[in-house]
Amino acid sequence: MARVYNFSAGPAVLPEEVLMEAAAEMMDYNGTGMSVMEMSHRSKAYQQIIDEAEADLRDLLNIPDNYKVLFLQGGASQQFAMIPMNLMKNKVADYIVTGQWAKKAYQEAAKYGKANKIASSEDKTFSYIPDCSDLPISDDADYVYICENNTIYGTKFKTLPNTKGKTLVADVSSCFLSEPMDVEKYGLIYGGVQKNIGPAGVVIAIIREDLITEDVLPGTPTMLQYKIHADNGSMYNTPPAYGIYICGKVFKWLKKQGGLAAMKEYNEKKAKVLYDFLDSSKLFKGTVVKEDRSLMNVPFVTGDEELDAKFVKEAAAAGFVNLKGHRSVGGMRASIYNAMPIEGVEKLVEFMRQFEAQNA
Ligand SMILES: *Cc1c(COP(=O)(O)O)cnc(C)c1O
């Protein structure tokens, strides 16, 4: 078995325990004589899988009873349209643009109503989170939108914006379950699971019940109505059944690690290994304002594109893969999600130290 240290931003590393369990159950899931992939989503065995996944997620995040958990498809990107279609009752929404994903969501919302860009960090290549304590929130805004962790740029909201009483909607794709969240502060939390939870193809939405209504924009497709999915227990049509099963295994793995408070502690310790090195290095530099640094995605550069490329190539040959930065930022990015063991980061830093010595 030749496993690498996979620093991919997504689809990304998953816990080995989960992969091995899934492998062991591939031919015969729990005495059914078939794989979960081959199973009717209306079967008793599958109903138990999705029910347990939801219950474990509710436990992990302490989700209040007046929130629904939906397992959806279409990627996080489909939510960029689904959110305005369902929530824009006044056809007004305020967007805080802290990266490409928030920008795409903002541009999509503008197709359905008045989307206001009330703050942005684009002036400095999205390398910081703007002050959101007193923004010009629109009186008739249906919601305020953020991307809580910016996967490409490596920034994270450490305090939530002051929405002045308006509903907060957050894309948490790349920080989902990396730490505890106060669900009640949000109207809608959603994320594609392929960053920190499971295989691509599943989107989880946690939505307050009063936001789930039939009053959606005219022409909203059936499949893009939260109410349809909520009323049908995420099984209006065939759900991404195998993906949900893997997510469920990851939820159980997270509970075994001690839950999200323990994950936060571990993730902080893990990120510190890399950030401390970047702060002390003469060759490598982090690209993000210190107080806004993400625990999950760590972009860095040498300041020399050729040297960056050399590093990425040599790192891959040494078993540290997918360290190339996003095409819009260049340089490197190490995504160090829940399932990346601290040893992976320690060994990466050791490798970076050697590279620095050899290329000084
Ligand atoms: C990856 C990512 C997306 C896009 O996800 P898809 O599932 O590919 O649509 C959106 N938002 C964030 C924060 C992401 O990291």
Short mmCIF file of N, CA and C in Angstrom, two decimals, residues 13-186:
data_model
loop_
_atom_site.label_atom_id
_atom_site.label_comp_id
_atom_site.label_asym_id
_atom_site.label_seq_id
_atom_site.Cartn_x
_atom_site.Cartn_y
_atom_site.Cartn_z
N VAL A 13 -8.17 14.39 0.97
CA VAL A 13 -7.85 13.24 1.81
C VAL A 13 -9.04 12.85 2.72
N LEU A 14 -9.24 11.55 2.86
CA LEU A 14 -10.26 11.03 3.78
C LEU A 14 -9.57 10.13 4.82
N PRO A 15 -10.21 9.92 5.96
CA PRO A 15 -9.57 9.09 6.99
C PRO A 15 -9.35 7.66 6.47
N GLU A 16 -8.15 7.13 6.70
CA GLU A 16 -7.85 5.78 6.21
C GLU A 16 -8.78 4.74 6.81
N GLU A 17 -9.14 4.93 8.06
CA GLU A 17 -10.07 4.00 8.72
C GLU A 17 -11.38 3.90 7.93
N VAL A 18 -11.85 5.04 7.47
CA VAL A 18 -13.12 5.08 6.72
C VAL A 18 -12.96 4.35 5.39
N LEU A 19 -11.85 4.60 4.71
CA LEU A 19 -11.62 3.96 3.41
C LEU A 19 -11.53 2.44 3.59
N MET A 20 -10.88 2.01 4.65
CA MET A 20 -10.72 0.57 4.86
C MET A 20 -12.04 -0.10 5.22
N GLU A 21 -12.83 0.59 6.03
CA GLU A 21 -14.16 0.06 6.37
C GLU A 21 -15.02 -0.07 5.11
N ALA A 22 -14.99 0.96 4.29
CA ALA A 22 -15.78 0.95 3.06
C ALA A 22 -15.32 -0.19 2.15
N ALA A 23 -14.00 -0.39 2.12
CA ALA A 23 -13.45 -1.48 1.30
C ALA A 23 -13.95 -2.83 1.83
N ALA A 24 -13.93 -3.00 3.13
CA ALA A 24 -14.35 -4.27 3.74
C ALA A 24 -15.83 -4.54 3.48
N GLU A 25 -16.62 -3.47 3.32
CA GLU A 25 -18.07 -3.64 3.12
C GLU A 25 -18.47 -3.60 1.65
N MET A 26 -17.48 -3.53 0.77
CA MET A 26 -17.77 -3.34 -0.65
C MET A 26 -18.63 -4.46 -1.25
N MET A 27 -18.29 -5.71 -0.97
CA MET A 27 -18.99 -6.82 -1.61
C MET A 27 -20.27 -7.20 -0.87
N ASP A 28 -20.30 -6.92 0.42
CA ASP A 28 -21.44 -7.35 1.24
C ASP A 28 -21.63 -6.38 2.39
N TYR A 29 -22.56 -5.45 2.23
CA TYR A 29 -22.81 -4.50 3.31
C TYR A 29 -23.71 -5.13 4.36
N ASN A 30 -23.17 -5.36 5.51
CA ASN A 30 -23.96 -5.74 6.68
C ASN A 30 -24.92 -6.91 6.42
N GLY A 31 -24.43 -7.91 5.69
CA GLY A 31 -25.25 -9.11 5.46
C GLY A 31 -26.31 -8.96 4.37
N THR A 32 -26.28 -7.85 3.63
CA THR A 32 -27.27 -7.69 2.56
C THR A 32 -26.85 -8.41 1.28
N GLY A 33 -25.57 -8.81 1.23
CA GLY A 33 -25.07 -9.49 0.03
C GLY A 33 -24.84 -8.55 -1.14
N MET A 34 -24.81 -7.27 -0.87
CA MET A 34 -24.55 -6.30 -1.94
C MET A 34 -23.83 -5.07 -1.39
N SER A 35 -23.25 -4.31 -2.31
CA SER A 35 -22.61 -3.04 -1.93
C SER A 35 -23.68 -1.98 -1.72
N VAL A 36 -23.37 -0.96 -0.93
CA VAL A 36 -24.31 0.15 -0.75
C VAL A 36 -24.60 0.83 -2.10
N MET A 37 -23.65 0.74 -3.02
CA MET A 37 -23.81 1.30 -4.36
C MET A 37 -24.93 0.64 -5.15
N GLU A 38 -25.20 -0.61 -4.78
CA GLU A 38 -26.14 -1.43 -5.58
C GLU A 38 -27.52 -1.51 -4.94
N MET A 39 -27.69 -0.79 -3.87
CA MET A 39 -28.85 -0.97 -3.00
C MET A 39 -29.95 0.03 -3.34
N SER A 40 -31.21 -0.38 -3.23
CA SER A 40 -32.30 0.58 -3.42
C SER A 40 -32.25 1.63 -2.30
N HIS A 41 -32.44 2.88 -2.70
CA HIS A 41 -32.45 3.92 -1.67
C HIS A 41 -33.73 3.86 -0.85
N ARG A 42 -34.70 3.04 -1.31
CA ARG A 42 -35.94 2.87 -0.54
C ARG A 42 -35.87 1.66 0.39
N SER A 43 -34.72 0.99 0.41
CA SER A 43 -34.61 -0.20 1.26
C SER A 43 -34.45 0.19 2.73
N LYS A 44 -34.75 -0.78 3.59
CA LYS A 44 -34.62 -0.56 5.03
C LYS A 44 -33.16 -0.30 5.39
N ALA A 45 -32.27 -1.07 4.76
CA ALA A 45 -30.84 -0.93 5.07
C ALA A 45 -30.37 0.48 4.74
N TYR A 46 -30.83 1.01 3.59
CA TYR A 46 -30.37 2.35 3.23
C TYR A 46 -31.00 3.43 4.10
N GLN A 47 -32.28 3.25 4.43
CA GLN A 47 -32.94 4.23 5.30
C GLN A 47 -32.17 4.37 6.62
N GLN A 48 -31.69 3.24 7.10
CA GLN A 48 -30.92 3.27 8.35
C GLN A 48 -29.60 4.04 8.17
N ILE A 49 -28.99 3.87 7.01
CA ILE A 49 -27.72 4.57 6.74
C ILE A 49 -27.93 6.09 6.74
N ILE A 50 -28.95 6.55 6.04
CA ILE A 50 -29.16 8.00 5.93
C ILE A 50 -29.68 8.58 7.26
N ASP A 51 -30.50 7.81 7.97
CA ASP A 51 -31.00 8.28 9.28
C ASP A 51 -29.86 8.43 10.27
N GLU A 52 -28.98 7.46 10.28
CA GLU A 52 -27.84 7.51 11.21
C GLU A 52 -26.89 8.65 10.84
N ALA A 53 -26.70 8.84 9.54
CA ALA A 53 -25.83 9.94 9.10
C ALA A 53 -26.39 11.26 9.61
N GLU A 54 -27.69 11.45 9.43
CA GLU A 54 -28.28 12.71 9.90
C GLU A 54 -28.17 12.85 11.42
N ALA A 55 -28.47 11.77 12.13
CA ALA A 55 -28.43 11.83 13.60
C ALA A 55 -27.01 12.15 14.09
N ASP A 56 -26.02 11.52 13.48
CA ASP A 56 -24.63 11.77 13.90
C ASP A 56 -24.20 13.21 13.58
N LEU A 57 -24.64 13.72 12.43
CA LEU A 57 -24.31 15.11 12.08
C LEU A 57 -24.97 16.07 13.07
N ARG A 58 -26.23 15.77 13.43
CA ARG A 58 -26.94 16.61 14.41
C ARG A 58 -26.21 16.63 15.74
N ASP A 59 -25.71 15.46 16.14
CA ASP A 59 -24.93 15.35 17.38
C ASP A 59 -23.67 16.18 17.31
N LEU A 60 -22.93 16.02 16.23
CA LEU A 60 -21.64 16.69 16.09
C LEU A 60 -21.78 18.20 16.15
N LEU A 61 -22.78 18.73 15.44
CA LEU A 61 -22.92 20.19 15.33
C LEU A 61 -23.96 20.75 16.30
N ASN A 62 -24.55 19.84 17.11
CA ASN A 62 -25.56 20.31 18.04
C ASN A 62 -26.67 21.07 17.33
N ILE A 63 -27.20 20.49 16.27
CA ILE A 63 -28.17 21.19 15.42
C ILE A 63 -29.53 21.25 16.12
N PRO A 64 -30.06 22.45 16.32
CA PRO A 64 -31.37 22.57 16.99
C PRO A 64 -32.48 21.90 16.16
N ASP A 65 -33.57 21.54 16.86
CA ASP A 65 -34.68 20.82 16.22
C ASP A 65 -35.37 21.63 15.13
N ASN A 66 -35.29 22.95 15.19
CA ASN A 66 -35.98 23.75 14.16
C ASN A 66 -35.11 23.98 12.92
N TYR A 67 -34.09 23.15 12.76
CA TYR A 67 -33.30 23.18 11.53
C TYR A 67 -33.43 21.83 10.84
N LYS A 68 -33.55 21.85 9.52
CA LYS A 68 -33.57 20.62 8.73
C LYS A 68 -32.17 20.36 8.18
N VAL A 69 -31.85 19.08 8.06
CA VAL A 69 -30.60 18.68 7.42
C VAL A 69 -30.96 18.07 6.07
N LEU A 70 -30.42 18.63 4.99
CA LEU A 70 -30.73 18.12 3.65
C LEU A 70 -29.45 17.60 2.98
N PHE A 71 -29.57 16.44 2.35
CA PHE A 71 -28.47 15.91 1.54
C PHE A 71 -28.85 16.15 0.07
N LEU A 72 -28.10 17.02 -0.58
CA LEU A 72 -28.45 17.46 -1.94
C LEU A 72 -27.34 17.13 -2.92
N GLN A 73 -27.59 17.47 -4.19
CA GLN A 73 -26.57 17.27 -5.23
C GLN A 73 -26.29 18.60 -5.95
N GLY A 74 -25.52 18.53 -6.99
CA GLY A 74 -25.26 19.72 -7.80
C GLY A 74 -24.06 20.53 -7.35
N GLY A 75 -23.37 20.06 -6.34
CA GLY A 75 -22.19 20.77 -5.87
C GLY A 75 -22.56 22.05 -5.13
N ALA A 76 -21.56 22.62 -4.49
CA ALA A 76 -21.78 23.90 -3.81
C ALA A 76 -22.24 24.94 -4.85
N SER A 77 -21.75 24.81 -6.06
CA SER A 77 -22.06 25.81 -7.10
C SER A 77 -23.55 25.89 -7.41
N GLN A 78 -24.26 24.78 -7.28
CA GLN A 78 -25.69 24.83 -7.56
C GLN A 78 -26.43 25.65 -6.49
N GLN A 79 -25.86 25.67 -5.29
CA GLN A 79 -26.46 26.48 -4.23
C GLN A 79 -26.40 27.98 -4.55
N PHE A 80 -25.43 28.36 -5.37
CA PHE A 80 -25.32 29.78 -5.72
C PHE A 80 -26.63 30.28 -6.34
N ALA A 81 -27.34 29.39 -7.07
CA ALA A 81 -28.64 29.75 -7.66
C ALA A 81 -29.80 29.37 -6.74
N MET A 82 -29.66 28.21 -6.10
CA MET A 82 -30.77 27.70 -5.27
C MET A 82 -31.08 28.65 -4.11
N ILE A 83 -30.03 29.26 -3.56
CA ILE A 83 -30.23 30.18 -2.43
C ILE A 83 -31.10 31.38 -2.83
N PRO A 84 -30.72 32.15 -3.85
CA PRO A 84 -31.61 33.26 -4.22
C PRO A 84 -33.00 32.80 -4.67
N MET A 85 -33.07 31.71 -5.41
CA MET A 85 -34.38 31.24 -5.88
C MET A 85 -35.34 30.95 -4.72
N ASN A 86 -34.80 30.50 -3.61
CA ASN A 86 -35.64 30.14 -2.48
C ASN A 86 -35.77 31.22 -1.41
N LEU A 87 -34.73 32.04 -1.28
CA LEU A 87 -34.72 32.97 -0.14
C LEU A 87 -34.98 34.42 -0.50
N MET A 88 -34.89 34.76 -1.80
CA MET A 88 -35.06 36.17 -2.20
C MET A 88 -36.53 36.55 -2.31
N LYS A 89 -37.17 36.72 -1.16
CA LYS A 89 -38.59 37.10 -1.18
C LYS A 89 -38.75 38.56 -1.62
N ASN A 90 -37.84 39.43 -1.10
CA ASN A 90 -37.86 40.85 -1.50
C ASN A 90 -36.99 41.11 -2.72
N LYS A 91 -36.35 40.06 -3.19
CA LYS A 91 -35.40 40.16 -4.32
C LYS A 91 -34.22 41.07 -4.02
N VAL A 92 -33.77 41.03 -2.76
CA VAL A 92 -32.59 41.81 -2.37
C VAL A 92 -31.71 40.95 -1.47
N ALA A 93 -30.41 40.91 -1.75
CA ALA A 93 -29.50 40.20 -0.86
C ALA A 93 -28.15 40.88 -0.84
N ASP A 94 -27.49 40.83 0.32
CA ASP A 94 -26.19 41.47 0.50
C ASP A 94 -25.09 40.42 0.51
N TYR A 95 -24.05 40.65 -0.28
CA TYR A 95 -22.95 39.69 -0.40
C TYR A 95 -21.63 40.29 0.06
N ILE A 96 -20.90 39.51 0.84
CA ILE A 96 -19.55 39.88 1.25
C ILE A 96 -18.60 39.05 0.39
N VAL A 97 -17.84 39.72 -0.44
CA VAL A 97 -17.05 39.01 -1.45
C VAL A 97 -15.59 38.89 -1.00
N THR A 98 -15.25 37.68 -0.53
CA THR A 98 -13.90 37.45 0.02
C THR A 98 -13.12 36.43 -0.80
N GLY A 99 -13.57 36.15 -2.03
CA GLY A 99 -12.84 35.20 -2.85
C GLY A 99 -13.65 34.81 -4.08
N GLN A 100 -13.08 33.92 -4.87
CA GLN A 100 -13.74 33.52 -6.12
C GLN A 100 -15.10 32.88 -5.89
N TRP A 101 -15.22 32.06 -4.83
CA TRP A 101 -16.49 31.35 -4.62
C TRP A 101 -17.59 32.30 -4.20
N ALA A 102 -17.24 33.26 -3.33
CA ALA A 102 -18.24 34.25 -2.92
C ALA A 102 -18.62 35.13 -4.11
N LYS A 103 -17.63 35.42 -4.95
CA LYS A 103 -17.87 36.26 -6.13
C LYS A 103 -18.82 35.55 -7.11
N LYS A 104 -18.58 34.26 -7.30
CA LYS A 104 -19.46 33.50 -8.19
C LYS A 104 -20.88 33.46 -7.63
N ALA A 105 -21.00 33.30 -6.33
CA ALA A 105 -22.33 33.26 -5.70
C ALA A 105 -23.02 34.61 -5.89
N TYR A 106 -22.26 35.67 -5.72
CA TYR A 106 -22.78 37.03 -5.87
C TYR A 106 -23.26 37.27 -7.32
N GLN A 107 -22.43 36.85 -8.26
CA GLN A 107 -22.79 37.05 -9.67
C GLN A 107 -24.03 36.24 -10.05
N GLU A 108 -24.14 35.05 -9.50
CA GLU A 108 -25.30 34.21 -9.79
C GLU A 108 -26.57 34.84 -9.21
N ALA A 109 -26.47 35.33 -7.99
CA ALA A 109 -27.64 35.92 -7.33
C ALA A 109 -28.15 37.12 -8.10
N ALA A 110 -27.23 37.83 -8.75
CA ALA A 110 -27.61 39.03 -9.51
C ALA A 110 -28.55 38.69 -10.67
N LYS A 111 -28.61 37.40 -11.05
CA LYS A 111 -29.54 36.98 -12.11
C LYS A 111 -30.98 36.96 -11.61
N TYR A 112 -31.15 36.89 -10.30
CA TYR A 112 -32.48 36.66 -9.74
C TYR A 112 -33.04 37.86 -8.99
N GLY A 113 -32.19 38.83 -8.69
CA GLY A 113 -32.67 39.99 -7.94
C GLY A 113 -31.55 40.99 -7.79
N LYS A 114 -31.69 41.84 -6.78
CA LYS A 114 -30.68 42.86 -6.55
C LYS A 114 -29.66 42.30 -5.58
N ALA A 115 -28.48 41.96 -6.08
CA ALA A 115 -27.41 41.48 -5.21
C ALA A 115 -26.47 42.64 -4.95
N ASN A 116 -26.28 42.98 -3.69
CA ASN A 116 -25.39 44.09 -3.33
C ASN A 116 -24.07 43.56 -2.80
N LYS A 117 -22.98 44.06 -3.38
CA LYS A 117 -21.66 43.70 -2.83
C LYS A 117 -21.38 44.71 -1.72
N ILE A 118 -21.56 44.30 -0.45
CA ILE A 118 -21.45 45.29 0.63
C ILE A 118 -20.04 45.35 1.22
N ALA A 119 -19.19 44.40 0.86
CA ALA A 119 -17.78 44.44 1.28
C ALA A 119 -17.01 43.50 0.38
N SER A 120 -15.72 43.76 0.24
CA SER A 120 -14.88 42.93 -0.62
C SER A 120 -13.43 43.05 -0.17
N SER A 121 -12.65 42.02 -0.46
CA SER A 121 -11.20 42.12 -0.20
C SER A 121 -10.42 41.89 -1.49
N GLU A 122 -11.10 42.14 -2.61
CA GLU A 122 -10.48 41.90 -3.91
C GLU A 122 -9.32 42.86 -4.17
N ASP A 123 -9.32 44.03 -3.51
CA ASP A 123 -8.24 45.01 -3.72
C ASP A 123 -6.87 44.45 -3.39
N LYS A 124 -6.82 43.47 -2.47
CA LYS A 124 -5.52 42.87 -2.10
C LYS A 124 -5.54 41.36 -2.34
N THR A 125 -6.02 40.99 -3.54
CA THR A 125 -6.08 39.57 -3.94
C THR A 125 -6.70 38.68 -2.86
N PHE A 126 -7.73 39.19 -2.20
CA PHE A 126 -8.49 38.41 -1.22
C PHE A 126 -7.61 37.83 -0.10
N SER A 127 -6.58 38.60 0.30
CA SER A 127 -5.65 38.08 1.30
C SER A 127 -6.05 38.41 2.73
N TYR A 128 -7.24 38.97 2.90
CA TYR A 128 -7.71 39.31 4.25
C TYR A 128 -9.24 39.27 4.28
N ILE A 129 -9.79 39.34 5.49
CA ILE A 129 -11.24 39.43 5.66
C ILE A 129 -11.57 40.87 6.05
N PRO A 130 -12.46 41.52 5.31
CA PRO A 130 -12.77 42.92 5.64
C PRO A 130 -13.48 43.04 6.99
N ASP A 131 -13.40 44.21 7.57
CA ASP A 131 -14.11 44.49 8.83
C ASP A 131 -15.61 44.46 8.53
N CYS A 132 -16.31 43.56 9.20
CA CYS A 132 -17.74 43.39 8.92
C CYS A 132 -18.59 43.74 10.14
N SER A 133 -18.08 44.65 10.96
CA SER A 133 -18.80 44.97 12.20
C SER A 133 -19.92 45.99 11.97
N ASP A 134 -19.79 46.79 10.92
CA ASP A 134 -20.82 47.81 10.69
C ASP A 134 -20.95 48.07 9.19
N LEU A 135 -21.49 47.10 8.49
CA LEU A 135 -21.62 47.21 7.04
C LEU A 135 -22.96 47.84 6.66
N PRO A 136 -23.05 48.40 5.44
CA PRO A 136 -24.33 48.98 5.00
C PRO A 136 -25.33 47.90 4.59
N ILE A 137 -25.84 47.18 5.59
CA ILE A 137 -26.82 46.12 5.33
C ILE A 137 -28.12 46.76 4.81
N SER A 138 -28.67 46.21 3.74
CA SER A 138 -29.89 46.79 3.18
C SER A 138 -31.08 46.50 4.09
N ASP A 139 -31.95 47.51 4.24
CA ASP A 139 -33.12 47.36 5.12
C ASP A 139 -33.99 46.19 4.69
N ASP A 140 -34.08 45.98 3.38
CA ASP A 140 -34.98 44.93 2.88
C ASP A 140 -34.20 43.69 2.40
N ALA A 141 -32.97 43.54 2.88
CA ALA A 141 -32.18 42.36 2.46
C ALA A 141 -32.84 41.08 2.96
N ASP A 142 -32.96 40.12 2.08
CA ASP A 142 -33.50 38.82 2.48
C ASP A 142 -32.47 38.02 3.27
N TYR A 143 -31.20 38.26 2.96
CA TYR A 143 -30.13 37.57 3.70
C TYR A 143 -28.80 38.26 3.43
N VAL A 144 -27.84 37.92 4.28
CA VAL A 144 -26.46 38.36 4.09
C VAL A 144 -25.64 37.10 3.84
N TYR A 145 -24.81 37.14 2.82
CA TYR A 145 -24.10 35.93 2.36
C TYR A 145 -22.59 36.05 2.60
N ILE A 146 -22.02 34.97 3.15
CA ILE A 146 -20.56 34.89 3.25
C ILE A 146 -20.06 33.52 2.78
N CYS A 147 -18.79 33.49 2.40
CA CYS A 147 -18.07 32.24 2.25
C CYS A 147 -17.13 32.20 3.45
N GLU A 148 -17.42 31.31 4.39
CA GLU A 148 -16.77 31.41 5.70
C GLU A 148 -15.27 31.08 5.67
N ASN A 149 -14.90 30.12 4.85
CA ASN A 149 -13.48 29.79 4.69
C ASN A 149 -13.17 29.81 3.19
N ASN A 150 -12.21 30.64 2.84
CA ASN A 150 -11.92 30.85 1.42
C ASN A 150 -10.81 29.90 0.97
N THR A 151 -11.25 28.81 0.38
CA THR A 151 -10.41 27.68 0.00
C THR A 151 -9.20 28.08 -0.84
N ILE A 152 -9.41 28.99 -1.77
CA ILE A 152 -8.36 29.36 -2.71
C ILE A 152 -7.34 30.29 -2.05
N TYR A 153 -7.83 31.21 -1.22
CA TYR A 153 -6.95 32.27 -0.68
C TYR A 153 -6.46 31.97 0.73
N GLY A 154 -7.12 31.04 1.42
CA GLY A 154 -6.66 30.67 2.76
C GLY A 154 -7.03 31.64 3.85
N THR A 155 -8.18 32.31 3.70
CA THR A 155 -8.67 33.17 4.78
C THR A 155 -9.92 32.58 5.39
N LYS A 156 -10.19 32.98 6.64
CA LYS A 156 -11.37 32.46 7.35
C LYS A 156 -11.96 33.58 8.20
N PHE A 157 -13.27 33.67 8.20
CA PHE A 157 -13.96 34.59 9.12
C PHE A 157 -13.76 34.07 10.55
N LYS A 158 -13.08 34.83 11.40
CA LYS A 158 -12.91 34.42 12.80
C LYS A 158 -14.06 34.93 13.65
N THR A 159 -14.66 36.04 13.21
CA THR A 159 -15.93 36.46 13.81
C THR A 159 -16.92 36.63 12.68
N LEU A 160 -18.16 36.30 12.94
CA LEU A 160 -19.19 36.40 11.90
C LEU A 160 -19.55 37.87 11.72
N PRO A 161 -20.00 38.23 10.51
CA PRO A 161 -20.38 39.63 10.27
C PRO A 161 -21.59 40.02 11.12
N ASN A 162 -21.66 41.29 11.44
CA ASN A 162 -22.85 41.83 12.08
C ASN A 162 -23.89 42.03 10.98
N THR A 163 -24.90 41.18 10.95
CA THR A 163 -25.90 41.25 9.87
C THR A 163 -27.08 42.15 10.24
N LYS A 164 -26.98 42.77 11.39
CA LYS A 164 -28.03 43.69 11.85
C LYS A 164 -29.41 43.04 11.79
N GLY A 165 -29.44 41.80 12.23
CA GLY A 165 -30.71 41.08 12.36
C GLY A 165 -31.12 40.31 11.12
N LYS A 166 -30.40 40.49 10.02
CA LYS A 166 -30.76 39.75 8.80
C LYS A 166 -30.23 38.32 8.86
N THR A 167 -30.87 37.45 8.12
CA THR A 167 -30.50 36.04 8.05
C THR A 167 -29.09 35.88 7.47
N LEU A 168 -28.27 35.09 8.15
CA LEU A 168 -26.92 34.83 7.64
C LEU A 168 -26.91 33.51 6.86
N VAL A 169 -26.36 33.56 5.65
CA VAL A 169 -26.19 32.36 4.82
C VAL A 169 -24.69 32.15 4.62
N ALA A 170 -24.21 30.93 4.88
CA ALA A 170 -22.77 30.70 4.79
C ALA A 170 -22.42 29.46 4.00
N ASP A 171 -21.47 29.63 3.09
CA ASP A 171 -20.83 28.52 2.39
C ASP A 171 -19.66 28.08 3.28
N VAL A 172 -19.76 26.87 3.83
CA VAL A 172 -18.70 26.38 4.73
C VAL A 172 -17.98 25.18 4.12
N SER A 173 -18.04 25.06 2.79
CA SER A 173 -17.50 23.88 2.11
C SER A 173 -16.14 23.44 2.67
N SER A 174 -15.21 24.39 2.80
CA SER A 174 -13.84 23.97 3.14
C SER A 174 -13.51 24.08 4.63
N CYS A 175 -14.50 24.40 5.47
CA CYS A 175 -14.23 24.35 6.92
C CYS A 175 -15.29 23.52 7.65
N PHE A 176 -16.13 22.85 6.88
CA PHE A 176 -17.23 22.05 7.44
C PHE A 176 -16.68 21.03 8.43
N LEU A 177 -17.17 21.06 9.66
CA LEU A 177 -16.81 20.09 10.70
C LEU A 177 -15.33 20.15 11.11
N SER A 178 -14.69 21.28 10.84
CA SER A 178 -13.30 21.44 11.29
C SER A 178 -13.26 22.00 12.70
N GLU A 179 -14.39 22.51 13.17
CA GLU A 179 -14.51 23.08 14.51
C GLU A 179 -16.00 23.20 14.84
N PRO A 180 -16.34 23.43 16.11
CA PRO A 180 -17.77 23.58 16.44
C PRO A 180 -18.34 24.85 15.80
N MET A 181 -19.64 24.86 15.56
CA MET A 181 -20.30 26.07 15.04
C MET A 181 -21.54 26.32 15.86
N ASP A 182 -21.91 27.59 15.96
CA ASP A 182 -23.15 27.93 16.63
C ASP A 182 -24.23 28.04 15.55
N VAL A 183 -24.89 26.93 15.28
CA VAL A 183 -25.82 26.84 14.14
C VAL A 183 -26.90 27.93 14.22
N GLU A 184 -27.30 28.26 15.43
CA GLU A 184 -28.39 29.24 15.59
C GLU A 184 -28.06 30.63 15.04
N LYS A 185 -26.78 30.89 14.83
CA LYS A 185 -26.42 32.21 14.30
C LYS A 185 -26.68 32.31 12.79
N TYR A 186 -27.02 31.19 12.19
CA TYR A 186 -27.19 31.15 10.73
C TYR A 186 -28.63 30.77 10.37
#
